[in-house]
Amino acid sequence: DAEITQSPRHKITETGRQVTLACHQTWNHNNMFWYRQDLGHGLRLIHYSYGVHDTNKGEVSDGYSVSRSNTEDLPLTLESAASSQTSVYFCASNRGQGMGNTEAFFGQGTRLTVV
Amino acid sequence: DQQVKQNSPSLSVQEGRISILNCDYTNSMFDYFLWYKKYPAEGPTFLISISSIKDKNEDGRFTVFLNKSAKHLSLHIVPSQPGDSAVYFCAASRTNSGGSNYKLTFGKGTLLTVNP
C-alpha cells in the first residue's frame, strides 16, 4: 500500500545543531508539505513543494529549509536548532490536480525537542 | 492574519447526542474545505470535504454544511460516539487558474470529548 513515512519519530537535539527530518511518500504525489503543530496554534505551514526542484515558503519558514531532488522525498532541515523549534512536525502530500485531489495524506509525525 | 478560525478550543458532548464543530474563514478565494481528525501521537486523517459549489455533504454519521455568504462551515456528527473523541481541524484551499488545488490552510483545531 502507498504511504507516507517520517523519520525519526522522536529526536532530541541541542541548540545550534543542524537537524534534518525525513519524509518519504510512495503515492507519486507532486505536492508535499511540512507543518508544525503547537498548542494554541494548530497546524502551521513551514515549507511546501509542487514538484521536483520546486520549493516555497510557508507562514513559519524562518530557520527552516527544504529541498526536492525527487518526487518521493522532501527533507526538512533546521539550520541551527532553537528552543522555539521544539514541536511536532508533520509531513503531508497530495496530488493537487483537479478538485477533489486536495485531500492531503499525513505522516505519523516527528516530535522534536531542542535542549 | 488567521484565515481559518476555529473559535472553540474544546467541546464536550454526551454519547448519542449531536456534536457540532464550527469553522469560519476570511479568504473569499477559498473554494474547497476539509475536516481532519487527529488522535494523540498520530498524524491527522482526512474525514470529509465540501466544494464551494455545494452547501452540504454527507458521509455516514458526518455531515459538513457550508454557508458561503457567512464564510462559515460546520461539521455535524450524529450520533456521537466515544471513539470520536479527538482534535478536529478545519482546512481550506483555493483553486488556481489551472484548476488545481494545492496547499491547505488549517485552523487551530477543536478538541471534542464524547462522554459515555
CSV table of C-alpha atoms in Angstrom, one decimal, chain B:
chain,number,residue,atom,x,y,z
B,1,ASP,CA,-3.7,37.1,10.0
B,2,GLN,CA,-5.5,33.9,10.6
B,3,GLN,CA,-7.5,32.9,7.5
B,4,VAL,CA,-9.2,29.9,9.0
B,5,LYS,CA,-10.6,30.2,12.5
B,6,GLN,CA,-12.0,27.6,14.9
B,7,ASN,CA,-13.1,29.7,17.9
B,8,SER,CA,-14.0,26.9,20.2
B,9,PRO,CA,-10.8,25.2,21.6
B,10,SER,CA,-12.9,22.4,23.1
B,11,LEU,CA,-16.3,20.8,23.0
B,12,SER,CA,-17.8,18.1,25.3
B,13,VAL,CA,-21.0,16.1,24.4
B,14,GLN,CA,-22.8,13.1,25.6
B,15,GLU,CA,-22.6,9.8,23.7
B,16,GLY,CA,-25.5,9.6,21.3
B,17,ARG,CA,-26.1,13.3,21.0
B,18,ILE,CA,-25.1,15.6,18.2
B,19,SER,CA,-21.6,17.2,18.0
B,20,ILE,CA,-21.4,20.5,16.1
B,21,LEU,CA,-18.0,21.9,15.3
B,22,ASN,CA,-17.7,25.3,13.7
B,23,CYS,CA,-15.2,27.0,11.4
B,24,ASP,CA,-15.0,30.4,9.9
B,25,TYR,CA,-12.8,31.7,7.1
B,26,THR,CA,-11.9,35.1,5.9
B,27,ASN,CA,-10.4,34.5,2.4
B,28,SER,CA,-13.2,34.6,-0.1
B,29,MET,CA,-10.9,32.8,-2.6
B,30,PHE,CA,-11.1,29.6,-0.7
B,31,ASP,CA,-13.3,27.1,-2.6
B,32,TYR,CA,-12.6,23.8,-1.1
B,33,PHE,CA,-12.9,22.9,2.5
B,34,LEU,CA,-11.9,19.8,4.5
B,35,TRP,CA,-12.2,18.4,8.0
B,36,TYR,CA,-9.4,16.3,9.5
B,37,LYS,CA,-9.5,14.2,12.7
B,38,LYS,CA,-6.4,13.8,14.8
B,39,TYR,CA,-5.8,11.3,17.7
B,40,PRO,CA,-2.8,11.8,20.0
B,41,ALA,CA,0.6,10.7,18.7
B,42,GLU,CA,-0.9,10.1,15.2
B,43,GLY,CA,-1.0,12.2,12.1
B,44,PRO,CA,-4.2,14.0,11.0
B,45,THR,CA,-6.5,11.8,8.9
B,46,PHE,CA,-9.0,13.1,6.3
B,47,LEU,CA,-12.6,13.0,7.4
B,48,ILE,CA,-14.9,14.8,4.9
B,49,SER,CA,-14.7,17.6,2.4
B,50,ILE,CA,-17.0,20.0,0.6
B,51,SER,CA,-16.7,22.1,-2.6
B,52,SER,CA,-17.9,25.7,-2.6
B,53,ILE,CA,-20.5,24.7,-5.3
B,54,LYS,CA,-22.3,22.7,-2.7
B,55,ASP,CA,-23.8,23.6,0.7
B,56,LYS,CA,-23.9,20.1,2.2
B,57,ASN,CA,-22.0,16.9,2.0
B,58,GLU,CA,-22.9,13.8,4.0
B,59,ASP,CA,-20.9,10.7,4.7
B,60,GLY,CA,-22.4,8.3,7.2
B,61,ARG,CA,-22.6,10.0,10.6
B,62,PHE,CA,-20.7,13.0,9.4
B,63,THR,CA,-22.2,16.0,7.6
B,64,VAL,CA,-20.5,19.2,6.6
B,65,PHE,CA,-22.5,22.3,5.9
B,66,LEU,CA,-21.2,25.4,4.1
B,67,ASN,CA,-22.6,28.9,4.2
B,68,LYS,CA,-20.6,30.9,1.7
B,69,SER,CA,-22.3,34.2,2.4
B,70,ALA,CA,-21.3,33.9,6.0
B,71,LYS,CA,-18.0,32.3,5.3
B,72,HIS,CA,-18.8,29.6,7.7
B,73,LEU,CA,-18.8,25.8,7.8
B,74,SER,CA,-19.7,23.3,10.3
B,75,LEU,CA,-19.2,19.6,10.9
B,76,HIS,CA,-22.1,17.6,12.4
B,77,ILE,CA,-21.5,14.2,14.0
B,78,VAL,CA,-24.7,12.2,14.7
B,79,PRO,CA,-24.8,10.2,16.8
B,80,SER,CA,-21.6,11.0,18.7
B,81,GLN,CA,-19.5,8.1,19.9
B,82,PRO,CA,-16.7,7.9,22.5
B,83,GLY,CA,-14.3,6.9,19.6
B,84,ASP,CA,-15.0,10.3,18.0
B,85,SER,CA,-13.0,12.0,20.8
B,86,ALA,CA,-10.2,13.7,19.0
B,87,VAL,CA,-8.9,17.0,17.8
B,88,TYR,CA,-10.8,18.2,14.7
B,89,PHE,CA,-9.1,20.5,12.2
B,90,CYS,CA,-10.9,22.6,9.6
B,91,ALA,CA,-8.9,23.3,6.5
B,92,ALA,CA,-9.4,25.4,3.3
B,93,SER,CA,-7.8,25.6,-0.1
B,94,ARG,CA,-8.2,27.6,-3.3
B,95,THR,CA,-8.2,26.5,-6.9
B,96,ASN,CA,-5.7,28.2,-9.2
B,97,SER,CA,-6.3,29.2,-12.8
B,98,GLY,CA,-5.2,25.8,-14.0
B,99,GLY,CA,-7.9,24.1,-12.0
B,100,SER,CA,-5.7,22.6,-9.3
B,101,ASN,CA,-5.9,22.9,-5.6
B,102,TYR,CA,-2.7,22.9,-3.6
B,103,LYS,CA,-1.8,23.9,-0.1
B,104,LEU,CA,-4.2,23.6,2.8
B,105,THR,CA,-4.6,26.3,5.4
B,106,PHE,CA,-5.7,24.9,8.8
B,107,GLY,CA,-7.5,26.3,11.8
B,108,LYS,CA,-6.2,25.8,15.3
B,109,GLY,CA,-8.4,22.8,16.0
B,110,THR,CA,-11.2,21.9,18.4
B,111,LEU,CA,-10.8,19.1,21.0
B,112,LEU,CA,-14.0,17.0,21.0
B,113,THR,CA,-14.7,14.8,24.0
B,114,VAL,CA,-17.6,12.4,23.8
B,115,ASN,CA,-18.6,11.2,27.3
B,116,PRO,CA,-20.1,7.7,27.7
